[in-house]
C-alpha cells in the first residue's frame, strides 16, 4: 500500500513528514531507533519527530519495542491494528541479533495469553528471542 493510502486509511492528514516516515519504515526490515528514523530526514525538529511517532503509535501504524539493551525502537505494524485496541496487543515475538543488535518482529509466531496466579495484573507481555540473524550467520 502506498504512503498516501496508508495515512488516509489511518485517518491522518497528509504531511511531508508523515509521508516520509511511512517511506522510512516501509524500507526497513527491522525495528528502528529514533536516531535511525531521524537520519532518514533532511533535518527534522525532534519535537515534530516525537509527535509524529506518537501519532503513528496511537493510530496503530507502528509499535514501540524496548530491546534487551533497554533501547526503544519502533516497527511498522504488519497486521492492521485498530487504534483503540492497539496498546501493543499483537502477540508476536521479537528477535534480537547478538551480533548486529537489530531487532525484528516475528509476526507469524504468536505468544499465548498467559495468566499469572495471585495478585498480579498483567498489562503486557514481550518475548524476545536472541541469536544471529541471517546476515550475521
PDB file of C-alpha atoms in Angstrom:
ATOM      1  CA  UNK A   1       0.000   0.000   0.000  1.00  0.00           C
ATOM      2  CA  UNK A   2       1.416   3.414  -0.880  1.00  0.00           C
ATOM      3  CA  UNK A   3       2.082   6.023   1.831  1.00  0.00           C
ATOM      4  CA  UNK A   4      -0.837   8.271   0.853  1.00  0.00           C
ATOM      5  CA  UNK A   5      -3.409   5.474   1.054  1.00  0.00           C
ATOM      6  CA  UNK A   6      -1.842   4.162   4.271  1.00  0.00           C
ATOM      7  CA  UNK A   7      -2.119   7.537   6.037  1.00  0.00           C
ATOM      8  CA  UNK A   8      -5.634   8.239   4.736  1.00  0.00           C
ATOM      9  CA  UNK A   9      -6.805   4.827   5.926  1.00  0.00           C
ATOM     10  CA  UNK A  10      -5.451   5.663   9.396  1.00  0.00           C
ATOM     11  CA  UNK A  11      -7.288   8.996   9.357  1.00  0.00           C
ATOM     12  CA  UNK A  12      -4.112  11.086   9.401  1.00  0.00           C
ATOM     13  CA  UNK A  13      -3.535  14.254   7.401  1.00  0.00           C
ATOM     14  CA  UNK A  14      -1.010  14.009   4.616  1.00  0.00           C
ATOM     15  CA  UNK A  15       2.108  15.966   5.521  1.00  0.00           C
ATOM     16  CA  UNK A  16       5.619  15.694   4.059  1.00  0.00           C
ATOM     17  CA  UNK A  17       6.946  14.427   7.423  1.00  0.00           C
ATOM     18  CA  UNK A  18       4.288  11.712   7.728  1.00  0.00           C
ATOM     19  CA  UNK A  19       4.712  10.619   4.118  1.00  0.00           C
ATOM     20  CA  UNK A  20       8.498  10.405   4.549  1.00  0.00           C
ATOM     21  CA  UNK A  21       8.144   8.497   7.822  1.00  0.00           C
ATOM     22  CA  UNK A  22       5.981   5.841   6.140  1.00  0.00           C
ATOM     23  CA  UNK A  23       8.650   5.513   3.429  1.00  0.00           C
ATOM     24  CA  UNK A  24      11.401   5.112   6.059  1.00  0.00           C
ATOM     25  CA  UNK A  25       9.519   2.376   7.917  1.00  0.00           C
ATOM     26  CA  UNK A  26       8.467   0.681   4.695  1.00  0.00           C
ATOM     27  CA  UNK A  27      12.095   0.480   3.533  1.00  0.00           C
ATOM     28  CA  UNK A  28      13.301  -1.075   6.807  1.00  0.00           C
ATOM     29  CA  UNK A  29      13.039  -4.778   7.528  1.00  0.00           C
ATOM     30  CA  UNK A  30      13.791  -4.298  11.224  1.00  0.00           C
ATOM     31  CA  UNK A  31      12.793  -2.083  14.144  1.00  0.00           C
ATOM     32  CA  UNK A  32      14.350   1.396  14.072  1.00  0.00           C
ATOM     33  CA  UNK A  33      15.924   3.575  16.770  1.00  0.00           C
ATOM     34  CA  UNK A  34      14.716   7.164  16.861  1.00  0.00           C
ATOM     35  CA  UNK A  35      18.163   8.218  15.573  1.00  0.00           C
ATOM     36  CA  UNK A  36      17.809   5.916  12.551  1.00  0.00           C
ATOM     37  CA  UNK A  37      14.424   7.437  11.754  1.00  0.00           C
ATOM     38  CA  UNK A  38      15.796  10.947  12.249  1.00  0.00           C
ATOM     39  CA  UNK A  39      18.680  10.269   9.844  1.00  0.00           C
ATOM     40  CA  UNK A  40      16.128   9.488   7.116  1.00  0.00           C
ATOM     41  CA  UNK A  41      15.091  13.150   7.052  1.00  0.00           C
ATOM     42  CA  UNK A  42      16.937  16.182   5.724  1.00  0.00           C
ATOM     43  CA  UNK A  43      16.727  17.948   9.067  1.00  0.00           C
ATOM     44  CA  UNK A  44      13.727  17.408  11.295  1.00  0.00           C
ATOM     45  CA  UNK A  45      12.808  19.019  14.561  1.00  0.00           C
ATOM     46  CA  UNK A  46      12.941  16.399  17.331  1.00  0.00           C
ATOM     47  CA  UNK A  47       9.603  17.540  18.721  1.00  0.00           C
ATOM     48  CA  UNK A  48       7.992  17.015  15.303  1.00  0.00           C
ATOM     49  CA  UNK A  49       9.610  13.592  15.092  1.00  0.00           C
ATOM     50  CA  UNK A  50       8.403  12.645  18.592  1.00  0.00           C
ATOM     51  CA  UNK A  51       4.849  13.850  17.893  1.00  0.00           C
ATOM     52  CA  UNK A  52       4.730  12.003  14.583  1.00  0.00           C
ATOM     53  CA  UNK A  53       5.960   8.777  16.190  1.00  0.00           C
ATOM     54  CA  UNK A  54       3.374   9.194  18.940  1.00  0.00           C
ATOM     55  CA  UNK A  55       0.518   9.766  16.474  1.00  0.00           C
ATOM     56  CA  UNK A  56       1.608   6.763  14.389  1.00  0.00           C
ATOM     57  CA  UNK A  57       1.681   4.618  17.528  1.00  0.00           C
ATOM     58  CA  UNK A  58      -1.732   5.868  18.686  1.00  0.00           C
ATOM     59  CA  UNK A  59      -3.234   5.119  15.261  1.00  0.00           C
ATOM     60  CA  UNK A  60      -1.772   1.612  15.241  1.00  0.00           C
ATOM     61  CA  UNK A  61       0.660   2.165  12.370  1.00  0.00           C
ATOM     62  CA  UNK A  62       3.755   1.382  14.441  1.00  0.00           C
ATOM     63  CA  UNK A  63       4.528  -0.185  17.788  1.00  0.00           C
ATOM     64  CA  UNK A  64       7.272   0.540  20.285  1.00  0.00           C
ATOM     65  CA  UNK A  65       9.712  -2.165  21.332  1.00  0.00           C
ATOM     66  CA  UNK A  66      12.148  -1.982  24.228  1.00  0.00           C
ATOM     67  CA  UNK A  67      15.066  -4.183  23.249  1.00  0.00           C
ATOM     68  CA  UNK A  68      17.222  -6.221  25.625  1.00  0.00           C
ATOM     69  CA  UNK A  69      19.680  -3.326  25.910  1.00  0.00           C
ATOM     70  CA  UNK A  70      16.879  -1.049  27.169  1.00  0.00           C
ATOM     71  CA  UNK A  71      16.700   0.960  23.940  1.00  0.00           C
ATOM     72  CA  UNK A  72      13.383   1.999  22.439  1.00  0.00           C
ATOM     73  CA  UNK A  73      12.813   1.019  18.839  1.00  0.00           C
ATOM     74  CA  UNK A  74       9.817   1.341  16.552  1.00  0.00           C
ATOM     75  CA  UNK A  75       8.481  -1.086  13.974  1.00  0.00           C
ATOM     76  CA  UNK A  76       5.695  -0.824  11.435  1.00  0.00           C
ATOM     77  CA  UNK A  77       2.723  -2.997  12.304  1.00  0.00           C
ATOM     78  CA  UNK A  78       2.434  -5.844   9.841  1.00  0.00           C
ATOM     79  CA  UNK A  79      -1.195  -6.573  10.535  1.00  0.00           C
ATOM     80  CA  UNK A  80      -3.796  -3.857  10.701  1.00  0.00           C
ATOM     81  CA  UNK A  81      -4.323  -2.606  14.222  1.00  0.00           C
ATOM     82  CA  UNK A  82      -7.315  -0.690  15.421  1.00  0.00           C
ATOM     83  CA  UNK A  83      -6.232   2.383  17.341  1.00  0.00           C
ATOM     84  CA  UNK A  84      -8.470   1.706  20.331  1.00  0.00           C
ATOM     85  CA  UNK A  85      -7.093  -1.832  20.639  1.00  0.00           C
ATOM     86  CA  UNK A  86      -3.517  -1.009  19.822  1.00  0.00           C
ATOM     87  CA  UNK A  87      -1.558  -0.695  23.062  1.00  0.00           C
ATOM     88  CA  UNK A  88       0.702  -3.402  21.539  1.00  0.00           C
ATOM     89  CA  UNK A  89      -1.851  -6.147  21.719  1.00  0.00           C
ATOM     90  CA  UNK A  90      -0.417  -8.018  18.786  1.00  0.00           C
ATOM     91  CA  UNK A  91       1.036 -11.036  20.484  1.00  0.00           C
ATOM     92  CA  UNK A  92       4.151 -11.737  18.449  1.00  0.00           C
ATOM     93  CA  UNK A  93       7.743 -12.350  19.393  1.00  0.00           C
ATOM     94  CA  UNK A  94      10.779 -10.236  18.631  1.00  0.00           C
ATOM     95  CA  UNK A  95      14.197 -11.466  17.567  1.00  0.00           C
ATOM     96  CA  UNK A  96      17.317  -9.504  18.515  1.00  0.00           C
ATOM     97  CA  UNK A  97      20.610 -10.346  16.820  1.00  0.00           C
ATOM     98  CA  UNK A  98      23.517 -10.795  19.243  1.00  0.00           C
ATOM     99  CA  UNK A  99      25.987  -9.506  16.678  1.00  0.00           C
ATOM    100  CA  UNK A 100      24.411  -6.559  14.821  1.00  0.00           C
ATOM    101  CA  UNK A 101      21.801  -5.804  17.555  1.00  0.00           C
ATOM    102  CA  UNK A 102      18.987  -5.337  15.033  1.00  0.00           C
ATOM    103  CA  UNK A 103      15.523  -6.243  16.301  1.00  0.00           C
ATOM    104  CA  UNK A 104      12.946  -7.938  14.088  1.00  0.00           C
ATOM    105  CA  UNK A 105       9.231  -8.592  14.560  1.00  0.00           C
ATOM    106  CA  UNK A 106       8.312 -12.230  14.019  1.00  0.00           C
ATOM    107  CA  UNK A 107       4.645 -11.789  13.172  1.00  0.00           C
ATOM    108  CA  UNK A 108       3.817 -15.382  12.301  1.00  0.00           C
ATOM    109  CA  UNK A 109       4.688 -16.764  15.771  1.00  0.00           C
ATOM    110  CA  UNK A 110       2.101 -15.793  18.371  1.00  0.00           C
ATOM    111  CA  UNK A 111       2.608 -15.573  22.108  1.00  0.00           C
ATOM    112  CA  UNK A 112      -0.083 -17.469  24.006  1.00  0.00           C
ATOM    113  CA  UNK A 113      -2.001 -15.475  26.600  1.00  0.00           C
ATOM    114  CA  UNK A 114      -0.518 -16.276  29.995  1.00  0.00           C
ATOM    115  CA  UNK A 115      -2.491 -15.982  33.221  1.00  0.00           C
ATOM    116  CA  UNK A 116      -0.342 -15.156  36.248  1.00  0.00           C
ATOM    117  CA  UNK A 117      -1.768 -16.532  39.502  1.00  0.00           C
ATOM    118  CA  UNK A 118      -2.047 -14.329  42.544  1.00  0.00           C
ATOM    119  CA  UNK A 119      -2.445 -10.597  42.895  1.00  0.00           C
ATOM    120  CA  UNK A 120      -0.767  -9.604  39.652  1.00  0.00           C
ATOM    121  CA  UNK A 121      -2.326  -7.557  36.882  1.00  0.00           C
ATOM    122  CA  UNK A 122      -0.723  -8.353  33.543  1.00  0.00           C
ATOM    123  CA  UNK A 123      -0.634  -5.256  31.334  1.00  0.00           C
ATOM    124  CA  UNK A 124       1.516  -6.636  28.550  1.00  0.00           C
ATOM    125  CA  UNK A 125       3.905  -9.344  27.541  1.00  0.00           C
ATOM    126  CA  UNK A 126       7.034  -9.309  25.450  1.00  0.00           C
ATOM    127  CA  UNK A 127       9.161 -12.242  24.394  1.00  0.00           C
ATOM    128  CA  UNK A 128      12.485 -11.531  22.738  1.00  0.00           C
ATOM    129  CA  UNK A 129      14.495 -14.370  21.256  1.00  0.00           C
ATOM    130  CA  UNK A 130      18.214 -13.814  20.719  1.00  0.00           C
ATOM    131  CA  UNK A 131      20.671 -15.347  18.289  1.00  0.00           C
ATOM    132  CA  UNK A 132      22.236 -14.456  14.959  1.00  0.00           C
ATOM    133  CA  UNK A 133      20.192 -13.055  12.095  1.00  0.00           C
ATOM    134  CA  UNK A 134      20.587 -14.313   8.545  1.00  0.00           C
ATOM    135  CA  UNK A 135      23.051 -11.536   7.671  1.00  0.00           C
ATOM    136  CA  UNK A 136      25.349 -12.307  10.627  1.00  0.00           C
ATOM    137  CA  UNK A 137      25.451 -16.105  10.397  1.00  0.00           C
TER     138      UNK A 137
END
